């Protein structure tokens, strides 16, 4: 229990300072902080015949807002999905309810009499501990917290994914409640500090005290503008243009073995996904693996009309392939041409064939929608893409691999699972079998003829430069987070790497911190690729079976995969990279 509480607090704190919360800060500052500032008042005439200035008791408004937010977030995250499902209501109802609540509250801040009516059901909470006019300052505070709590739900990563899945399936225990509440508290603490700062500034700056009515009206307008922006998804569009400055920290927490074991991410067994265990990986015949878990937790859909969300329920009658991928993964890149070919060949056959590419990020930069769009265009992906940044669908399928394919029949049952590369001919055979089962008289086109490039020979394993996944480092000094001077190995052992020069190591990869930064890796493979980010020219020398070849790689734009050697017979040799300062190395892959 204690571990879950710590994990929840850490996950919440990271969320509370992440870019997704920026649109709420003006509301918290003005409506949660400034409006709660105490103002000078006066008593009757004293002995000298003049009025005496006094200070009203400090308002509890910032705290009441946060209490409302934590309560709203916790209750609706755990129970909202279940209640909506039981009542047969749309799953986005809570979001729209929160937006409506913010609009009403904004109007109430402009028209105080309306706010009094709005706050009446919560009057005792608003007046708790308040005297001498503080209750008036606290009007609407709890309602504001309730509205913000509902709208706060999307701001999270895998920690919230575990909470959401537990809530959606009704698998709620004391541990889940503790995780949820601690997450909500952690996420709310930065907002509380921001609200307290707003209150402090308002009490010290006389302009705020002289224009309280105008400040209150302005705060109401800010609340209404936030609601309108949320209704049109404008904050999401803005956030996509902002750097994910908490990405590395989030990745560090998400990838911790303690976190993964405590949350059982990728392996959470529920009644919905329990029968997936009936499927064996890559079976040559159709199997019965239970009803497919629904696609969930997706805020952004690509390659659908107007970003419309798809559901497996609505696709009943069609054969569906759910494909987990990420755009910089070389294994996924080798698999996608086959998926593209199947989609183009069979989507209009019989009752239809649909592909849903669930893009679940491996690195922080893969969370950016603009990067996913560019990656999909480079790979000619035209089928619908569900951006699974919260790992909700990933967790629902108990998935652990990139790529991973789940083949679903027209009745909504998972009939085949393929984890990793290969087996494309067998998978297509099963696709054709399911299309025939759905429509016995269907006229199937000829099978596709995409070459299978899955490596069959012994090759160097994928090499990660992040400290969370490094497995084949063989150099000096110890590979650890931070800035360090490294020394290249003179005799590099097979399938290992070393660094030279100064590097900054983190949970994403290795960033060159000097102009003499170098990478040396002893490989065995036909193809060699590297994922690079930043800006600069990398000089790459590949010595294959004693024959050196040097190429220059101009690195710019979004991090992506660059080829170093491809298209020939398997070879053994050395890869050496001269990396300019500022360029980051994420992985090297082989095939």
XYZ file of C-alpha atoms in Angstrom:
591
model
C 0.000 0.000 0.000
C 2.787 2.395 0.925
C 4.530 1.769 -2.401
C 1.353 2.540 -4.345
C 0.886 5.802 -2.442
C 4.444 6.903 -3.240
C 4.003 5.941 -6.904
C 0.716 7.848 -7.051
C 2.231 10.966 -5.512
C 5.222 10.905 -7.872
C 3.057 10.334 -10.941
C 0.689 13.083 -9.865
C 3.446 15.586 -9.177
C 4.939 15.031 -12.625
C 1.510 15.466 -14.190
C 0.954 18.628 -12.146
C 3.969 20.332 -13.713
C 3.553 18.903 -17.226
C 2.497 20.902 -20.330
C -1.014 19.441 -20.249
C -1.899 21.503 -17.174
C -0.772 24.888 -18.522
C -4.237 25.915 -19.824
C -5.669 25.604 -16.301
C -3.108 27.870 -14.633
C -4.845 31.211 -15.412
C -8.069 29.853 -13.895
C -6.255 28.595 -10.803
C -4.403 31.913 -10.457
C -7.400 34.238 -10.801
C -10.423 32.166 -9.755
C -8.643 30.032 -7.189
C -6.051 32.437 -5.805
C -6.662 36.121 -6.494
C -10.355 35.902 -5.677
C -9.467 34.427 -2.276
C -7.272 37.354 -1.260
C -8.268 39.159 1.904
C -9.018 42.875 1.608
C -8.842 45.687 4.174
C -12.043 46.499 5.990
C -12.967 49.103 8.612
C -14.463 49.135 12.081
C -16.462 51.904 13.627
C -14.842 55.096 14.899
C -12.255 54.622 17.574
C -11.397 56.928 20.498
C -10.008 59.531 18.132
C -13.191 59.585 16.076
C -11.679 57.910 12.992
C -12.364 54.514 11.457
C -9.795 51.820 12.106
C -8.543 49.638 9.246
C -8.657 45.888 9.864
C -7.824 42.852 7.804
C -10.441 40.209 7.149
C -9.549 36.634 7.962
C -7.626 34.969 5.155
C -9.873 32.938 2.834
C -9.618 29.169 2.496
C -10.589 29.408 -1.176
C -7.384 27.854 -2.666
C -7.712 24.839 -0.377
C -11.435 24.406 -1.073
C -10.746 24.432 -4.830
C -8.131 21.710 -4.418
C -10.402 19.597 -2.177
C -13.088 19.753 -4.867
C -10.561 18.836 -7.559
C -9.166 15.838 -5.656
C -12.630 14.540 -4.784
C -13.997 14.999 -8.313
C -10.942 13.464 -9.956
C -10.865 10.432 -7.646
C -14.575 9.621 -7.814
C -15.092 10.109 -11.527
C -11.849 8.420 -12.551
C -12.697 5.271 -10.610
C -16.465 5.167 -11.013
C -17.313 7.449 -13.927
C -16.780 4.927 -16.719
C -18.680 2.191 -14.896
C -21.615 4.467 -14.086
C -21.846 5.787 -17.632
C -21.752 2.250 -19.020
C -24.452 1.039 -16.639
C -26.651 3.996 -17.520
C -25.958 3.643 -21.234
C -24.549 7.168 -21.471
C -21.700 8.338 -23.743
C -18.234 8.087 -22.227
C -17.436 11.753 -22.943
C -20.431 12.970 -20.935
C -18.271 13.786 -17.911
C -15.974 15.951 -20.009
C -18.886 17.965 -21.337
C -20.386 18.176 -17.855
C -17.128 19.654 -16.596
C -17.010 22.173 -19.437
C -20.630 23.191 -18.767
C -19.874 23.564 -15.072
C -16.970 25.891 -15.832
C -19.167 28.050 -18.072
C -21.820 28.342 -15.351
C -19.179 29.157 -12.751
C -17.657 31.817 -15.018
C -21.070 33.420 -15.418
C -21.509 33.262 -11.641
C -18.251 35.120 -11.086
C -19.537 37.888 -13.333
C -23.067 37.799 -11.827
C -22.627 37.085 -8.074
C -26.331 36.401 -7.477
C -26.192 33.494 -9.939
C -23.074 32.150 -8.212
C -24.930 32.119 -4.909
C -27.576 29.853 -6.419
C -24.944 27.634 -8.030
C -23.010 27.226 -4.785
C -26.059 26.668 -2.539
C -25.805 22.809 -2.526
C -22.214 23.148 -1.295
C -22.691 26.119 1.033
C -21.556 24.324 4.182
C -18.322 23.232 2.528
C -17.661 26.703 1.168
C -18.225 28.289 4.579
C -16.154 25.726 6.511
C -13.873 27.584 8.864
C -14.717 30.959 7.306
C -15.678 34.092 9.225
C -16.043 37.811 8.659
C -16.822 37.744 4.996
C -14.494 34.944 3.962
C -17.542 32.823 3.050
C -18.339 35.296 0.297
C -14.831 34.965 -1.080
C -15.173 31.186 -1.012
C -18.389 31.067 -3.024
C -18.010 28.851 -6.071
C -14.649 27.464 -4.936
C -15.830 23.893 -4.428
C -17.791 23.913 -7.693
C -14.687 25.183 -9.497
C -12.686 22.291 -8.052
C -15.326 19.785 -9.131
C -15.262 21.066 -12.706
C -11.479 21.126 -12.927
C -11.240 17.626 -11.444
C -13.341 16.140 -14.223
C -11.313 17.909 -16.903
C -8.021 16.950 -15.255
C -8.458 13.242 -16.009
C -6.699 13.176 -19.436
C -3.430 14.543 -18.013
C -1.506 11.396 -17.166
C 0.573 8.440 -18.260
C 0.795 4.788 -17.243
C -0.024 5.431 -13.576
C -3.438 6.776 -14.540
C -3.767 3.992 -17.123
C -3.697 1.440 -14.300
C -6.290 3.493 -12.395
C -8.494 3.908 -15.457
C -8.460 0.213 -16.348
C -9.266 -0.742 -12.760
C -12.138 1.756 -12.681
C -13.464 0.824 -16.115
C -13.580 -2.877 -15.246
C -14.864 -2.422 -11.706
C -11.689 -3.998 -10.294
C -11.428 -1.444 -7.486
C -9.713 -2.372 -4.254
C -8.099 -0.474 -1.413
C -4.811 -0.302 -3.328
C -6.486 1.264 -6.367
C -8.253 3.830 -4.186
C -4.979 4.697 -2.438
C -3.212 5.042 -5.781
C -5.990 7.230 -7.179
C -6.233 9.595 -4.216
C -2.454 9.928 -3.889
C -2.188 10.630 -7.619
C -4.894 13.307 -7.349
C -3.177 14.902 -4.352
C 0.209 14.867 -6.078
C -1.249 16.423 -9.222
C -3.103 19.073 -7.210
C -0.177 20.211 -5.044
C 1.532 22.305 -7.775
C -1.849 23.902 -8.516
C -2.359 24.684 -4.824
C 1.026 26.411 -4.705
C 0.086 28.408 -7.797
C -3.254 29.426 -6.249
C -1.555 30.440 -2.989
C 0.916 32.505 -4.993
C -1.998 34.262 -6.720
C -3.613 34.999 -3.366
C -0.339 36.339 -1.974
C 0.273 38.602 -4.941
C -3.277 39.970 -4.780
C -2.855 40.804 -1.099
C 0.408 42.641 -1.682
C -0.415 44.513 -4.886
C -2.753 47.404 -4.187
C -4.108 47.400 -7.754
C -5.788 44.079 -7.035
C -7.366 45.466 -3.869
C -8.677 48.622 -5.569
C -10.303 46.731 -8.455
C -11.743 43.615 -6.832
C -14.923 43.713 -8.906
C -12.999 44.028 -12.171
C -10.610 41.241 -11.127
C -13.576 39.015 -10.286
C -15.199 39.719 -13.657
C -11.901 39.093 -15.422
C -11.540 35.792 -13.618
C -15.012 34.776 -14.779
C -14.108 35.600 -18.356
C -10.909 33.519 -18.050
C -12.929 30.539 -16.784
C -15.403 30.825 -19.682
C -12.565 31.128 -22.216
C -10.957 27.971 -20.815
C -14.259 26.112 -21.169
C -14.667 27.265 -24.782
C -11.062 26.325 -25.589
C -11.564 22.869 -24.090
C -14.764 22.399 -26.074
C -12.846 22.961 -29.310
C -9.740 21.009 -28.147
C -7.585 24.116 -28.541
C -5.343 23.357 -25.524
C -4.449 19.981 -27.056
C -3.418 21.685 -30.304
C -1.257 24.138 -28.350
C 0.285 21.391 -26.226
C 1.376 19.516 -29.338
C 3.565 22.494 -30.197
C 5.179 22.630 -26.752
C 8.248 20.607 -25.770
C 7.473 17.747 -23.406
C 9.779 19.053 -20.694
C 8.622 16.417 -18.212
C 8.946 13.553 -20.693
C 12.301 12.268 -19.447
C 11.182 12.417 -15.816
C 7.901 10.675 -16.657
C 9.801 8.004 -18.576
C 12.094 7.450 -15.601
C 9.168 6.802 -13.270
C 7.205 4.742 -15.818
C 10.133 2.451 -16.585
C 11.081 1.758 -12.976
C 10.865 -1.928 -12.145
C 9.275 -1.017 -8.818
C 6.521 0.918 -10.611
C 5.930 -1.766 -13.224
C 5.748 -4.527 -10.632
C 3.469 -2.516 -8.336
C 1.075 -1.569 -11.141
C 1.592 -4.731 -13.198
C 1.592 -2.519 -16.293
C 1.199 -4.521 -19.463
C 0.020 -7.534 -17.498
C -3.089 -6.399 -15.639
C -5.447 -9.368 -15.868
C -9.150 -8.498 -15.927
C -12.327 -10.354 -16.831
C -12.217 -8.497 -20.146
C -8.769 -9.720 -21.210
C -8.368 -12.933 -19.210
C -9.012 -15.234 -22.177
C -6.234 -13.682 -24.260
C -4.002 -16.254 -22.565
C -5.815 -18.921 -24.638
C -3.902 -17.735 -27.701
C -0.391 -19.009 -28.348
C 2.030 -16.652 -30.051
C 1.960 -17.007 -33.832
C -0.246 -20.116 -33.974
C -0.715 -21.362 -37.584
C -4.448 -21.971 -36.995
C -7.276 -19.847 -35.635
C -7.802 -19.976 -31.887
C -10.554 -18.690 -29.569
C -9.116 -16.075 -27.233
C -12.230 -14.323 -25.956
C -13.914 -11.063 -26.867
C -11.430 -8.373 -27.879
C -10.936 -5.610 -25.283
C -12.339 -2.287 -26.471
C -10.016 0.460 -27.736
C -9.868 2.960 -24.876
C -8.091 5.994 -23.485
C -7.491 7.499 -26.943
C -7.652 11.294 -27.180
C -6.174 11.647 -30.669
C -7.178 9.651 -33.747
C -5.371 10.024 -37.058
C -6.455 8.956 -40.554
C -10.148 8.956 -39.653
C -12.756 11.471 -40.911
C -12.526 14.581 -38.697
C -10.538 12.585 -36.139
C -13.540 10.383 -35.410
C -12.959 7.648 -32.837
C -13.427 4.007 -33.832
C -14.822 1.284 -31.594
C -14.696 -2.464 -32.027
C -18.384 -2.606 -31.161
C -19.210 -0.434 -34.178
C -16.940 -2.576 -36.387
C -18.769 -5.841 -35.660
C -19.272 -7.680 -38.943
C -15.798 -6.710 -40.206
C -12.507 -8.505 -39.659
C -10.216 -6.229 -37.613
C -6.465 -6.224 -37.027
C -5.296 -4.296 -33.944
C -1.602 -3.545 -34.485
C 0.548 -2.095 -31.670
C 3.468 -0.110 -33.063
C 5.658 2.950 -32.641
C 7.150 4.859 -35.519
C 10.870 4.783 -34.659
C 10.974 1.043 -33.903
C 12.877 -0.790 -36.663
C 10.959 -3.994 -35.908
C 7.706 -2.129 -36.505
C 9.094 -0.535 -39.651
C 9.810 -3.961 -41.100
C 6.302 -5.170 -40.230
C 4.321 -2.145 -41.444
C 4.743 -2.785 -45.207
C 2.888 -6.070 -44.693
C 0.113 -4.371 -42.699
C -0.132 -1.627 -45.356
C -0.450 -4.263 -48.076
C -3.165 -6.182 -46.233
C -5.137 -3.002 -45.619
C -4.951 -1.941 -49.272
C -5.763 -5.451 -50.543
C -8.660 -6.452 -48.258
C -10.354 -3.341 -46.829
C -13.118 -3.431 -49.469
C -13.431 -7.216 -49.645
C -16.687 -8.810 -48.493
C -17.974 -7.260 -45.287
C -14.722 -5.336 -44.914
C -11.291 -5.506 -43.292
C -10.149 -2.777 -40.889
C -6.760 -2.068 -39.335
C -6.353 0.000 -36.167
C -2.751 0.971 -35.555
C -2.430 1.564 -31.813
C 0.597 3.840 -31.491
C 1.976 3.348 -27.970
C 5.198 5.364 -27.428
C 8.498 3.816 -26.442
C 10.313 7.149 -26.089
C 9.115 10.540 -24.868
C 9.454 12.129 -28.324
C 7.029 9.534 -29.697
C 4.268 11.048 -27.572
C 4.199 14.154 -29.783
C 1.337 13.986 -32.268
C 3.260 15.950 -34.906
C 6.052 13.367 -34.719
C 3.582 10.494 -35.086
C 2.012 12.186 -38.113
C 5.425 12.615 -39.749
C 6.412 9.028 -38.909
C 3.171 7.658 -40.354
C 3.652 9.649 -43.557
C 7.211 8.353 -43.928
C 5.925 4.783 -43.572
C 2.899 5.336 -45.877
C 0.473 4.427 -43.101
C -3.048 5.348 -44.224
C -5.142 3.159 -41.927
C -6.635 4.596 -38.691
C -4.150 5.360 -35.921
C -5.088 5.530 -32.235
C -2.505 7.505 -30.253
C -2.269 5.532 -27.002
C -0.119 7.920 -24.942
C -1.788 6.846 -21.694
C -0.999 3.140 -22.388
C -4.676 2.425 -21.683
C -5.270 0.165 -24.711
C -1.779 -1.328 -24.344
C -2.662 -2.289 -20.763
C -6.140 -3.520 -21.684
C -4.527 -6.032 -24.077
C -1.807 -6.959 -21.544
C 0.606 -6.177 -24.330
C 4.393 -6.044 -23.937
C 5.753 -5.945 -27.494
C 6.383 -3.684 -30.476
C 5.046 -4.787 -32.929
C 2.140 -6.946 -31.755
C -0.903 -7.963 -33.795
C -4.313 -9.086 -32.549
C -6.588 -10.505 -35.264
C -10.307 -10.200 -34.481
C -13.127 -11.970 -36.314
C -16.452 -10.490 -37.417
C -18.048 -11.493 -34.093
C -15.488 -9.503 -32.085
C -13.441 -12.487 -30.880
C -9.631 -12.487 -30.874
C -8.582 -15.428 -33.069
C -4.819 -14.918 -33.494
C -1.985 -13.114 -31.726
C 1.440 -12.420 -33.176
C 4.053 -10.834 -30.895
C 7.093 -9.417 -32.649
C 8.145 -9.707 -36.286
C 7.609 -12.462 -38.793
C 4.863 -14.939 -39.572
C 3.312 -12.623 -42.165
C 2.321 -15.373 -44.565
C 0.553 -17.283 -41.783
C -1.196 -14.138 -40.536
C -2.450 -13.239 -44.017
C -3.724 -16.795 -44.481
C -5.780 -16.395 -41.307
C -7.061 -12.974 -42.431
C -8.321 -14.598 -45.624
C -9.901 -17.425 -43.645
C -11.802 -14.997 -41.420
C -12.976 -12.959 -44.406
C -14.363 -16.142 -45.937
C -16.033 -17.124 -42.645
C -17.720 -13.715 -42.485
C -18.901 -13.938 -46.090
C -18.719 -17.508 -47.500
C -19.303 -16.349 -51.064
C -16.589 -13.702 -51.055
C -14.236 -13.466 -54.033
C -10.797 -13.052 -52.477
C -8.036 -11.309 -54.421
C -4.607 -12.895 -54.732
C -2.404 -12.844 -51.613
C 0.069 -10.009 -51.211
C 3.711 -10.478 -52.198
C 5.640 -8.245 -49.776
C 9.071 -9.671 -49.024
C 9.614 -10.830 -45.451
C 12.763 -9.071 -44.216
C 12.653 -10.506 -40.702
C 16.248 -11.375 -39.747
C 16.791 -15.119 -39.437
C 20.534 -15.251 -38.805
C 22.300 -14.502 -35.545
C 22.514 -10.729 -35.271
C 23.460 -8.123 -32.709
C 20.520 -7.398 -30.400
C 18.902 -3.975 -30.435
C 21.204 -1.636 -28.517
C 19.709 1.014 -26.229
C 21.633 4.033 -24.999
C 19.180 4.898 -22.201
C 20.241 3.848 -18.734
C 16.924 2.083 -18.167
C 17.482 -0.481 -20.939
C 21.205 -0.644 -21.639
C 22.318 -4.293 -21.694
C 25.476 -4.549 -23.800
C 27.700 -1.683 -22.689
C 31.351 -2.686 -22.340
C 33.451 0.363 -21.580
C 34.741 2.696 -18.906
C 33.558 4.225 -16.612
C 30.261 2.767 -15.344
C 27.220 3.636 -17.466
C 25.070 5.882 -15.246
C 22.874 8.966 -15.430
C 24.611 12.335 -15.634
C 27.536 13.984 -17.386
C 30.643 11.813 -17.651
C 33.914 11.440 -19.558
C 34.120 8.069 -21.348
C 36.997 6.098 -22.901
C 36.605 3.933 -26.032
C 37.570 0.279 -25.822
C 40.547 -0.625 -28.011
C 39.291 -4.200 -28.521
C 35.519 -4.032 -28.631
C 33.850 -7.318 -27.693
C 31.292 -8.761 -30.107
C 27.797 -7.244 -29.812
C 28.887 -4.604 -27.271
C 29.533 -0.860 -27.418
C 31.607 1.789 -25.686
C 31.703 5.588 -25.705
C 34.491 8.133 -26.004
C 34.499 11.801 -25.018
C 31.960 13.579 -22.837
C 28.341 12.422 -22.789
C 25.179 13.231 -20.859
C 23.259 10.016 -20.139
C 19.576 9.976 -19.207
C 16.497 7.788 -19.459
C 16.055 8.587 -23.160
C 19.550 8.027 -24.511
C 23.040 9.522 -24.686
C 23.611 13.159 -25.704
C 27.057 14.252 -26.921
C 28.459 16.936 -24.623
C 31.757 17.553 -26.430
C 32.993 17.683 -30.006
C 35.121 14.537 -29.524
C 32.160 12.346 -28.551
C 32.285 8.936 -30.240
C 30.438 5.599 -30.280
C 32.067 2.252 -31.065
C 30.050 -0.946 -31.499
C 31.033 -4.440 -32.693
C 28.136 -5.793 -34.765
C 27.080 -8.811 -36.817
C 24.219 -8.149 -39.223
C 23.268 -7.328 -42.801
C 21.647 -4.004 -41.883
C 22.567 -1.384 -39.306
C 20.352 1.572 -38.276
C 20.592 4.286 -35.649
C 17.943 6.560 -34.101
C 19.312 10.089 -33.726
C 17.888 13.405 -32.551
C 19.092 16.992 -32.356
C 20.945 18.873 -35.074
C 24.390 18.347 -36.584
C 26.423 16.138 -38.915
C 27.370 12.661 -37.688
C 30.305 10.971 -39.393
C 29.653 7.214 -39.507
C 32.297 4.638 -40.385
C 31.204 1.024 -40.848
C 34.052 -1.458 -41.184
C 32.392 -4.570 -42.648
C 34.629 -7.637 -42.920
C 37.684 -5.360 -42.926
C 36.378 -2.885 -45.538
C 35.662 0.600 -44.076
C 32.943 2.857 -45.508
C 32.371 6.390 -44.231
C 29.162 8.382 -44.666
C 27.926 11.739 -43.365
C 24.496 11.893 -41.727
C 22.785 15.286 -41.507
C 20.649 15.085 -38.377
C 17.765 17.545 -38.009
C 14.060 17.724 -37.225
C 12.254 15.101 -35.191
C 14.297 12.137 -33.881
C 14.145 9.326 -36.424
C 15.859 6.249 -37.834
C 18.922 6.670 -40.092
C 20.442 3.796 -42.122
C 24.166 3.083 -41.746
C 24.385 -0.195 -43.673
C 21.676 -2.035 -45.582
C 20.884 -4.265 -48.497
C 23.800 -6.683 -48.438
C 24.833 -10.031 -47.010
C 25.360 -10.437 -43.259
C 28.765 -9.127 -42.151
C 30.785 -8.634 -38.988
C 32.660 -5.515 -38.092
C 32.725 -2.188 -36.266
C 30.393 0.805 -36.321
C 32.042 4.064 -35.249
C 30.172 7.344 -34.954
C 31.692 10.804 -34.526
C 28.848 12.679 -32.861
C 28.815 16.504 -32.645
C 27.843 18.207 -29.420
C 24.083 18.320 -28.849
C 23.128 15.293 -30.980
C 21.440 12.480 -29.048
C 21.769 8.757 -29.764
C 18.733 6.681 -28.767
C 19.172 3.176 -30.193
C 21.038 1.130 -32.776
C 19.111 -1.684 -34.454
C 20.156 -4.511 -36.727
C 18.540 -6.749 -39.299
